[in-house]
Coordinates of N, CA and C in Angstrom, one line a residue:
X21 N -3.4 189.7 83.8 CA -4.5 189.4 84.8 C -4.0 190.0 86.2
X22 N -4.9 190.7 86.9 CA -4.5 191.2 88.2 C -4.2 190.1 89.1
X23 N -3.4 190.3 90.2 CA -3.0 189.2 91.1 C -4.2 188.6 91.8
X24 N -5.2 189.5 92.1 CA -6.4 188.9 92.8 C -7.2 188.0 91.9
X25 N -7.3 188.3 90.6 CA -8.0 187.5 89.7 C -7.2 186.2 89.4
X26 N -5.9 186.3 89.4 CA -5.0 185.2 89.2 C -5.2 184.2 90.3
X27 N -5.3 184.7 91.6 CA -5.5 183.8 92.7 C -6.8 183.1 92.7
X28 N -7.8 183.9 92.3 CA -9.2 183.3 92.2 C -9.3 182.2 91.2
X29 N -8.5 182.3 90.1 CA -8.5 181.3 89.0 C -7.6 180.2 89.2
X30 N -6.8 180.2 90.3 CA -5.9 179.1 90.5 C -6.7 177.8 90.7
X31 N -6.3 176.7 90.0 CA -7.1 175.5 90.1 C -7.1 174.9 91.5
X32 N -8.3 174.4 91.9 CA -8.5 173.8 93.2 C -7.6 172.5 93.2
X33 N -6.9 172.3 94.3 CA -6.0 171.1 94.4 C -4.6 171.4 93.9
X34 N -4.3 172.6 93.4 CA -3.0 172.8 92.8 C -1.9 172.8 93.9
X35 N -2.3 172.9 95.2 CA -1.3 172.9 96.2 C -1.1 171.5 96.8
X36 N -1.8 170.5 96.3 CA -1.7 169.1 96.8 C -0.7 168.4 95.9
X37 N 0.4 168.0 96.4 CA 1.4 167.4 95.6 C 1.0 166.1 95.0
X38 N 1.3 166.0 93.7 CA 1.0 164.8 92.9 C -0.4 164.5 92.6
X39 N -1.3 165.5 92.6 CA -2.7 165.2 92.3 C -3.1 166.1 91.1
X40 N -4.1 165.8 90.4 CA -4.6 166.6 89.3 C -5.5 167.7 89.8
X41 N -5.2 169.0 89.5 CA -6.0 170.1 89.9 C -7.3 170.1 89.2
X42 N -8.3 170.7 89.8 CA -9.6 170.9 89.2 C -9.9 172.4 89.2
X43 N -11.0 172.8 88.5 CA -11.4 174.2 88.5 C -12.8 174.3 89.1
X44 N -13.2 173.4 89.9 CA -14.5 173.4 90.5 C -14.7 174.6 91.5
X45 N -15.9 175.2 91.5 CA -16.2 176.2 92.5 C -16.3 175.6 93.9
X46 N -16.3 176.4 94.9 CA -16.4 175.8 96.3 C -17.7 175.0 96.4
X47 N -18.8 175.5 95.9 CA -20.1 174.9 96.0 C -20.1 173.5 95.3
X48 N -19.5 173.5 94.1 CA -19.5 172.3 93.3 C -18.5 171.3 94.0
X49 N -17.4 171.8 94.5 CA -16.4 171.0 95.2 C -17.1 170.3 96.4
X50 N -17.9 171.1 97.2 CA -18.5 170.5 98.4 C -19.5 169.5 98.0
X51 N -20.3 169.7 96.9 CA -21.3 168.7 96.4 C -20.6 167.5 96.0
X52 N -19.4 167.6 95.3 CA -18.7 166.4 94.9 C -18.2 165.7 96.1
X53 N -17.7 166.4 97.1 CA -17.2 165.7 98.3 C -18.3 165.0 99.0
X54 N -19.5 165.5 99.0 CA -20.7 164.8 99.6 C -20.9 163.5 98.9
X55 N -20.9 163.5 97.5 CA -21.1 162.3 96.8 C -20.0 161.2 97.1
X56 N -18.8 161.7 97.1 CA -17.7 160.8 97.4 C -17.8 160.2 98.8
X57 N -18.1 161.1 99.8 CA -18.3 160.7 101.2 C -19.4 159.6 101.3
X58 N -20.5 159.8 100.6 CA -21.6 158.9 100.6 C -21.2 157.5 100.0
X59 N -20.2 157.5 99.2 CA -19.7 156.2 98.5 C -18.7 155.5 99.3
X60 N -18.1 156.2 100.3 CA -17.0 155.6 101.1 C -17.6 154.6 102.2
X61 N -16.9 153.6 102.6 CA -17.5 152.6 103.6 C -17.7 153.2 105.0
X62 N -17.2 154.3 105.3 CA -17.4 154.9 106.6 C -16.8 154.1 107.8
X63 N -15.8 153.4 107.5 CA -15.2 152.6 108.6 C -14.3 153.5 109.5
X64 N -14.0 154.7 109.1 CA -13.2 155.7 109.8 C -11.9 155.1 110.3
X65 N -11.3 154.3 109.5 CA -10.1 153.5 109.9 C -8.8 154.3 109.7
X66 N -8.7 155.4 109.0 CA -7.6 156.2 108.8 C -6.5 155.6 108.0
X67 N -6.7 154.5 107.4 CA -5.7 153.8 106.5 C -5.4 154.7 105.3
X68 N -6.3 155.5 104.9 CA -6.1 156.3 103.7 C -5.1 157.5 104.0
X69 N -4.8 157.7 105.3 CA -3.8 158.7 105.7 C -4.5 160.0 106.2
X70 N -5.9 159.9 106.2 CA -6.7 161.1 106.7 C -7.4 160.7 108.0
X71 N -7.8 161.7 108.7 CA -8.3 161.4 110.1 C -9.7 160.7 110.1
X72 N -10.4 160.7 108.9 CA -11.7 160.1 108.8 C -12.1 160.0 107.4
X73 N -13.2 159.4 107.1 CA -13.7 159.3 105.7 C -14.0 160.7 105.1
X74 N -14.6 161.6 105.8 CA -15.0 162.9 105.2 C -13.7 163.7 104.7
X75 N -12.7 163.8 105.6 CA -11.5 164.5 105.1 C -10.9 163.9 103.8
X76 N -11.0 162.6 103.7 CA -10.5 161.9 102.5 C -11.4 162.2 101.3
X77 N -12.7 162.2 101.6 CA -13.6 162.6 100.5 C -13.4 164.0 100.0
X78 N -13.1 164.9 100.9 CA -12.8 166.3 100.4 C -11.5 166.4 99.7
X79 N -10.5 165.6 100.1 CA -9.3 165.6 99.4 C -9.4 165.0 98.0
X80 N -10.2 163.9 97.9 CA -10.4 163.3 96.6 C -11.1 164.3 95.6
X81 N -12.1 165.0 96.2 CA -12.8 166.0 95.4 C -11.9 167.1 94.9
X82 N -10.8 167.4 95.7 CA -9.8 168.4 95.3 C -8.7 167.8 94.4
X83 N -8.8 166.5 94.2 CA -7.8 165.9 93.3 C -6.9 164.8 93.8
X84 N -7.1 164.5 95.1 CA -6.3 163.4 95.7 C -6.6 162.1 95.0
X85 N -5.7 161.1 95.1 CA -5.9 159.8 94.5 C -7.1 159.1 95.0
X86 N -7.8 158.3 94.1 CA -9.0 157.6 94.5 C -8.8 156.2 95.0
X87 N -7.5 155.8 95.1 CA -7.3 154.4 95.4 C -6.6 154.2 96.7
X88 N -7.0 154.9 97.7 CA -6.4 154.8 99.0 C -7.3 154.2 100.1
X89 N -8.5 153.8 99.7 CA -9.4 153.2 100.7 C -9.4 151.7 100.6
X90 N -8.7 151.0 101.5 CA -8.6 149.6 101.5 C -10.0 148.9 101.8
X91 N -10.7 149.4 102.8 CA -12.0 148.7 103.1 C -13.0 148.8 101.9
X92 N -12.9 149.9 101.1 CA -13.8 149.9 99.9 C -13.4 149.0 98.8
X93 N -12.1 148.7 98.7 CA -11.6 147.8 97.8 C -11.7 148.2 96.3
X94 N -11.6 147.3 95.4 CA -11.7 147.5 94.0 C -13.1 148.1 93.6
X95 N -14.1 147.6 94.2 CA -15.5 148.1 93.9 C -15.6 149.6 94.3
X96 N -15.1 149.9 95.5 CA -15.1 151.3 96.0 C -14.4 152.2 95.1
X97 N -13.2 151.8 94.6 CA -12.4 152.6 93.7 C -13.1 152.8 92.4
X98 N -13.8 151.8 91.9 CA -14.5 151.9 90.6 C -15.7 152.9 90.8
X99 N -16.3 152.9 92.0 CA -17.4 153.9 92.2 C -16.8 155.3 92.3
X100 N -15.7 155.5 92.9 CA -15.1 156.8 93.0 C -14.6 157.3 91.6
X101 N -14.2 156.3 90.8 CA -13.7 156.7 89.4 C -14.9 157.2 88.6
X102 N -16.1 156.6 88.8 CA -17.3 157.0 88.1 C -17.7 158.4 88.6
X103 N -17.7 158.6 89.9 CA -18.1 159.9 90.5 C -17.2 161.0 90.0
X104 N -15.9 160.8 90.0 CA -14.9 161.8 89.7 C -14.6 161.9 88.2
X105 N -15.1 161.0 87.4 CA -14.8 160.9 86.0 C -13.3 160.7 85.7
X106 N -12.7 159.8 86.6 CA -11.3 159.5 86.4 C -11.2 158.0 86.1
X107 N -10.0 157.6 85.5 CA -9.8 156.2 85.3 C -9.6 155.4 86.6
X108 N -10.2 154.2 86.6 CA -10.0 153.4 87.9 C -8.5 153.0 88.0
X109 N -8.1 152.8 89.3 CA -6.7 152.4 89.6 C -6.7 151.2 90.5
X110 N -5.6 150.5 90.6 CA -5.4 149.5 91.5 C -5.3 150.1 92.9
X111 N -5.7 149.3 93.9 CA -5.6 149.8 95.3 C -4.1 150.1 95.6
X112 N -3.8 151.2 96.2 CA -2.5 151.6 96.6 C -2.1 150.7 97.8
X113 N -1.1 149.8 97.6 CA -0.8 148.9 98.7 C -0.2 149.5 99.9
X114 N 0.2 150.8 99.8 CA 0.8 151.5 100.9 C -0.3 151.8 102.0
X115 N -1.6 151.6 101.6 CA -2.7 152.0 102.4 C -3.5 150.7 102.8
X116 N -2.9 149.6 102.7 CA -3.6 148.4 103.1 C -4.0 147.5 102.0
X117 N -4.6 146.4 102.3 CA -5.0 145.4 101.3 C -6.5 145.1 101.4
X118 N -7.1 144.7 100.3 CA -8.5 144.4 100.4 C -8.7 143.0 101.0
X119 N -9.7 142.8 101.7 CA -10.0 141.5 102.3 C -11.4 141.4 103.0
X120 N -11.8 140.3 103.5 CA -13.1 140.1 104.1 C -13.2 141.0 105.4
X121 N -14.4 141.3 105.7 CA -14.6 142.1 106.9 C -14.2 141.3 108.1
X122 N -13.5 141.9 109.0 CA -13.1 141.4 110.3 C -13.5 142.3 111.4
X123 N -14.0 141.8 112.5 CA -14.5 142.6 113.6 C -13.6 142.3 114.8
X124 N -13.5 143.3 115.7 CA -12.8 143.2 116.9 C -13.6 142.4 117.9
X125 N -12.8 141.6 118.7 CA -13.4 140.8 119.8 C -12.5 140.9 121.0
X126 N -13.0 141.1 122.2 CA -12.2 141.3 123.4 C -12.2 139.9 124.1
X127 N -11.0 139.5 124.4 CA -10.8 138.3 125.3 C -11.1 138.8 126.7
X128 N -12.3 138.5 127.2 CA -12.7 139.1 128.5 C -12.0 138.5 129.7
X129 N -11.3 137.3 129.5 CA -10.6 136.8 130.6 C -9.3 137.5 130.8
X130 N -8.9 138.3 129.8 CA -7.6 139.1 130.0 C -7.9 140.6 130.1
X131 N -9.1 141.0 129.8 CA -9.4 142.5 129.9 C -9.3 143.0 131.3
X132 N -8.6 144.1 131.4 CA -8.4 144.7 132.8 C -9.3 146.0 133.0
X133 N -10.1 146.2 132.0 CA -11.1 147.3 132.2 C -10.5 148.7 132.1
X134 N -9.4 148.9 131.4 CA -8.7 150.2 131.3 C -9.5 151.2 130.5
X135 N -10.4 150.8 129.6 CA -11.2 151.7 128.8 C -10.5 152.4 127.7
X136 N -9.2 152.1 127.5 CA -8.5 152.7 126.4 C -9.0 152.3 125.0
X137 N -9.5 151.1 124.8 CA -10.1 150.7 123.6 C -11.4 151.4 123.3
X138 N -12.1 151.6 124.3 CA -13.4 152.3 124.2 C -13.2 153.8 123.7
X139 N -12.2 154.4 124.2 CA -11.9 155.8 123.9 C -11.4 155.9 122.4
X140 N -10.7 154.8 122.0 CA -10.1 154.8 120.6 C -11.1 154.5 119.5
X141 N -12.2 153.9 119.9 CA -13.2 153.5 118.9 C -13.9 154.7 118.3
X142 N -13.8 154.9 117.0 CA -14.4 156.1 116.4 C -16.0 156.0 116.2
X143 N -16.5 154.8 116.4 CA -18.0 154.7 116.2 C -18.7 154.1 117.4
X144 N -18.1 154.3 118.6 CA -18.8 153.9 119.8 C -19.3 152.4 119.8
X145 N -18.4 151.5 119.3 CA -18.8 150.1 119.2 C -18.3 149.3 120.4
X146 N -17.7 149.9 121.4 CA -17.2 149.2 122.6 C -18.0 149.7 123.8
X147 N -18.5 148.8 124.6 CA -19.3 149.1 125.8 C -18.5 148.6 127.0
X148 N -18.6 149.3 128.1 CA -17.9 149.0 129.3 C -17.4 150.2 130.0
X149 N -17.3 150.1 131.4 CA -16.8 151.2 132.1 C -15.5 150.9 132.7
X150 N -14.8 151.8 133.4 CA -13.5 151.6 134.0 C -13.6 150.4 135.0
X151 N -12.6 149.5 134.9 CA -12.5 148.3 135.8 C -13.7 147.4 135.6
X152 N -14.4 147.5 134.5 CA -15.4 146.5 134.2 C -15.1 145.8 132.9
X153 N -15.7 144.7 132.7 CA -15.5 144.0 131.4 C -16.0 144.9 130.3
X154 N -15.2 144.8 129.2 CA -15.6 145.5 128.0 C -16.0 144.5 126.9
X155 N -16.9 144.9 126.1 CA -17.3 144.0 125.0 C -17.5 144.9 123.7
X156 N -17.3 144.2 122.6 CA -17.5 144.9 121.3 C -18.9 144.6 120.8
X157 N -19.6 145.6 120.3 CA -20.9 145.4 119.7 C -20.6 145.1 118.3
X158 N -20.7 143.8 117.9 CA -20.4 143.3 116.6 C -21.2 144.0 115.5
X159 N -22.4 144.3 115.8 CA -23.3 145.0 114.8 C -22.8 146.4 114.5
X160 N -22.0 147.0 115.4 CA -21.6 148.4 115.2 C -20.1 148.4 114.8
X161 N -19.3 147.4 115.1 CA -17.9 147.4 114.8 C -17.6 147.6 113.3
X162 N -16.7 148.4 112.9 CA -16.4 148.6 111.5 C -15.1 147.9 111.1
X163 N -14.4 147.3 112.1 CA -13.2 146.6 111.8 C -12.0 147.5 111.5
X164 N -12.1 148.7 112.1 CA -11.1 149.8 111.8 C -9.7 149.5 112.4
X165 N -9.7 148.6 113.4 CA -8.5 148.2 114.1 C -7.8 149.3 115.0
X166 N -8.5 150.4 115.2 CA -7.9 151.5 116.0 C -7.9 151.1 117.5
X167 N -8.7 150.1 117.9 CA -8.7 149.7 119.3 C -7.5 148.9 119.7
X168 N -6.8 148.3 118.7 CA -5.7 147.3 119.0 C -4.5 148.0 119.6
X169 N -3.9 149.0 119.0 CA -2.7 149.6 119.5 C -2.8 150.1 121.0
X170 N -3.9 150.7 121.5 CA -3.8 151.2 122.8 C -4.0 150.1 123.9
X171 N -4.4 148.9 123.5 CA -4.7 147.9 124.5 C -3.4 147.4 125.2
X172 N -3.2 147.6 126.5 CA -1.9 147.3 127.1 C -1.7 145.8 127.4
X173 N -2.7 145.0 127.2 CA -2.6 143.6 127.5 C -2.9 142.7 126.2
X174 N -3.0 143.4 125.1 CA -3.2 142.7 123.8 C -4.4 141.6 123.9
X175 N -5.5 142.1 124.5 CA -6.6 141.2 124.6 C -7.7 141.3 123.5
X176 N -7.4 142.1 122.5 CA -8.3 142.3 121.4 C -7.9 141.5 120.2
X177 N -8.7 140.8 119.6 CA -8.5 140.0 118.4 C -9.4 140.5 117.3
X178 N -9.0 140.1 116.1 CA -9.8 140.4 114.9 C -10.3 139.0 114.4
X179 N -11.6 138.9 114.3 CA -12.2 137.7 113.8 C -13.1 137.9 112.6
X180 N -13.2 136.9 111.7 CA -14.1 137.0 110.6 C -15.5 137.4 110.9
X181 N -16.0 138.4 110.2 CA -17.4 138.8 110.5 C -18.4 137.8 110.0
X182 N -18.1 137.1 109.0 CA -19.1 136.2 108.4 C -20.1 136.8 107.6
X183 N -19.9 138.1 107.2 CA -20.8 138.8 106.4 C -20.1 140.0 105.7
X184 N -20.8 140.6 104.8 CA -20.1 141.7 104.1 C -20.6 143.1 104.7
X185 N -19.8 144.1 104.5 CA -20.2 145.4 105.0 C -21.2 146.0 104.0
X186 N -22.3 146.5 104.5 CA -23.3 147.0 103.6 C -23.4 148.5 103.6
X187 N -24.2 149.1 102.7 CA -24.4 150.5 102.6 C -25.1 151.0 103.9
X188 N -26.0 150.1 104.4 CA -26.7 150.4 105.7 C -25.7 150.5 106.8
X189 N -24.8 149.6 106.8 CA -23.7 149.6 107.9 C -23.0 150.9 107.8
X190 N -22.6 151.3 106.6 CA -21.9 152.6 106.4 C -22.6 153.8 106.9
X191 N -23.9 153.8 106.5 CA -24.7 155.0 107.0 C -24.8 155.0 108.5
X192 N -25.0 153.9 109.1 CA -25.1 153.8 110.6 C -23.8 154.2 111.2
X193 N -22.7 153.7 110.7 CA -21.4 154.0 111.2 C -21.1 155.5 111.1
X194 N -21.4 156.1 110.0 CA -21.2 157.5 109.8 C -22.0 158.3 110.8
X195 N -23.2 157.9 111.0 CA -24.1 158.7 112.0 C -23.5 158.6 113.4
X196 N -23.0 157.4 113.8 CA -22.4 157.3 115.1 C -21.1 158.1 115.2
X197 N -20.3 158.2 114.1 CA -19.1 158.9 114.2 C -19.4 160.4 114.3
X198 N -20.3 160.9 113.5 CA -20.7 162.3 113.5 C -21.3 162.7 114.8
X199 N -22.2 161.9 115.3 CA -23.0 162.2 116.5 C -22.9 161.0 117.4
X200 N -21.9 160.8 118.2 CA -21.7 159.6 119.1 C -22.9 159.4 120.0
X201 N -23.4 158.2 120.2 CA -24.5 158.0 121.1 C -24.0 158.1 122.5
X202 N -25.0 158.4 123.4 CA -24.7 158.5 124.8 C -24.2 157.2 125.3
X203 N -23.4 157.2 126.4 CA -22.9 156.0 127.0 C -24.0 155.0 127.4
X204 N -25.1 155.5 127.9 CA -26.2 154.7 128.3 C -26.8 154.0 127.1
X205 N -26.9 154.6 125.9 CA -27.4 154.0 124.7 C -26.5 152.9 124.2
X206 N -25.2 153.1 124.4 CA -24.2 152.1 124.0 C -24.4 150.9 124.9
X207 N -24.5 151.1 126.2 CA -24.7 150.0 127.1 C -26.0 149.2 126.8
X208 N -27.1 150.0 126.5 CA -28.4 149.4 126.2 C -28.3 148.5 124.9
X209 N -27.3 148.8 124.0 CA -27.2 148.0 122.8 C -26.5 146.7 123.0
X210 N -25.9 146.5 124.2 CA -25.2 145.2 124.5 C -26.2 144.1 124.5
X211 N -26.0 143.0 123.8 CA -27.0 141.9 123.8 C -27.2 141.4 125.1
X212 N -28.4 140.9 125.4 CA -28.7 140.3 126.7 C -27.8 139.1 126.9
X213 N -27.4 138.9 128.2 CA -26.5 137.8 128.5 C -25.0 138.1 128.3
X214 N -24.7 139.3 127.9 CA -23.3 139.7 127.7 C -22.6 139.7 129.0
X215 N -21.3 139.5 129.0 CA -20.5 139.6 130.3 C -20.1 141.0 130.6
X216 N -20.5 141.9 129.8 CA -20.0 143.3 130.0 C -20.3 143.8 131.4
X217 N -21.4 143.4 132.1 CA -21.7 143.9 133.4 C -20.8 143.3 134.5
X218 N -20.1 142.2 134.2 CA -19.3 141.6 135.2 C -18.0 142.4 135.4
X219 N -17.4 142.2 136.6 CA -16.1 142.9 136.9 C -15.0 142.4 135.9
X220 N -14.0 143.3 135.7 CA -12.9 142.9 134.8 C -12.1 141.9 135.5
X221 N -11.1 141.3 134.7 CA -10.3 140.2 135.2 C -9.5 140.7 136.4
X222 N -9.0 141.9 136.4 CA -8.2 142.3 137.6 C -9.1 142.4 138.8
X223 N -10.4 142.9 138.7 CA -11.3 142.9 139.8 C -11.7 141.5 140.3
X224 N -11.9 140.6 139.3 CA -12.2 139.3 139.7 C -11.1 138.6 140.5
X225 N -9.9 138.9 140.0 CA -8.7 138.3 140.8 C -8.6 138.9 142.2
X226 N -8.9 140.2 142.3 CA -8.9 140.8 143.6 C -9.9 140.2 144.5
X227 N -11.1 140.0 143.9 CA -12.2 139.4 144.7 C -11.8 138.0 145.2
X228 N -11.2 137.2 144.3 CA -10.7 135.9 144.8 C -9.8 135.9 145.9
X229 N -8.8 136.9 145.8 CA -7.8 137.0 146.9 C -8.5 137.4 148.2
X230 N -9.4 138.4 148.1 CA -10.1 138.8 149.3 C -10.9 137.7 149.9
X231 N -11.5 136.9 149.1 CA -12.3 135.8 149.6 C -11.4 134.8 150.3
X232 N -10.2 134.5 149.7 CA -9.3 133.6 150.3 C -8.8 134.1 151.7
X233 N -8.5 135.4 151.8 CA -8.1 136.0 153.0 C -9.2 135.8 154.1
X234 N -10.4 136.2 153.7 CA -11.6 136.1 154.6 C -11.8 134.7 155.1
X235 N -11.6 133.7 154.2 CA -11.8 132.3 154.6 C -10.7 131.9 155.6
X236 N -9.4 132.3 155.4 CA -8.3 132.0 156.2 C -8.5 132.6 157.6
X237 N -9.0 133.8 157.7 CA -9.3 134.5 158.9 C -10.4 133.7 159.7
X238 N -11.4 133.3 159.0 CA -12.5 132.6 159.6 C -12.0 131.3 160.2
X239 N -11.1 130.6 159.5 CA -10.5 129.3 160.0 C -9.7 129.6 161.2
X240 N -8.9 130.7 161.2 CA -8.1 131.0 162.4 C -8.9 131.3 163.6
X241 N -10.0 132.0 163.4 CA -10.9 132.3 164.5 C -11.5 131.1 165.1
X242 N -11.9 130.2 164.2 CA -12.5 128.9 164.6 C -11.5 128.1 165.4
X243 N -10.3 128.1 165.0 CA -9.3 127.3 165.8 C -9.1 127.9 167.2
X244 N -9.0 129.2 167.3 CA -8.9 129.9 168.6 C -10.0 129.5 169.5
X245 N -11.2 129.5 169.0 CA -12.4 129.2 169.8 C -12.4 127.8 170.3
X246 N -11.9 126.9 169.4 CA -11.9 125.4 169.7 C -10.7 125.1 170.6
X247 N -9.7 125.8 170.7 CA -8.5 125.5 171.5 C -8.8 125.7 173.0
X248 N -8.1 124.9 173.9 CA -8.4 125.2 175.4 C -8.0 126.6 175.8
X249 N -8.9 127.2 176.5 CA -8.6 128.6 177.0 C -8.9 129.6 175.9
X250 N -9.4 129.1 174.7 CA -9.6 130.0 173.6 C -10.8 130.9 173.9
X251 N -11.0 131.9 173.1 CA -12.1 132.8 173.3 C -13.4 132.1 173.2
X252 N -14.4 132.5 174.0 CA -15.7 131.8 173.9 C -16.8 132.8 173.4

């Protein structure tokens, strides 16, 4: 067989260590990746070792292991097994553990408004501007945990969502990841009465100090006016 034909016939995935190669055409491979991507939870958490759900879907289509998505859990692995016609496997513990959905929550009393968490969120689920209170949109949060490491004051907690992640959640999260909403749209999604519009803790502390200084100056002026020979 000529070298060019040999290269063309090389199984897809043959260069990925430890995976089973396939002989799918590029078009069939892309179609398979689409089906796998649609079955993933779209949390964009990177626990699988890939930068997002889509790259993992493409890798699975090319032969990568189907058991690296912790948010999808056993049910997700079973779905990927059916789509790829492979036997189901137990979740690879190196990529996390299955558990109930947890969402990020910001302790606003400690938030300094640095905006690092907002930049880290892959699905635009955090609202707030520099030096302003930040808040997590619980309806948008995927529980990816990517906002935790960059927070310099450890003011972000993970709390039980009290619900399960749905296919509608997955579709919405994927849409926001692929085409992030404008900052104004994120702000508009903040529930009424949220503290997001208030100053951050550092600004509030600065305001208290300025108020105390202003009050002290006012008392000093009042004493000078009241003292004999004081200013009139």
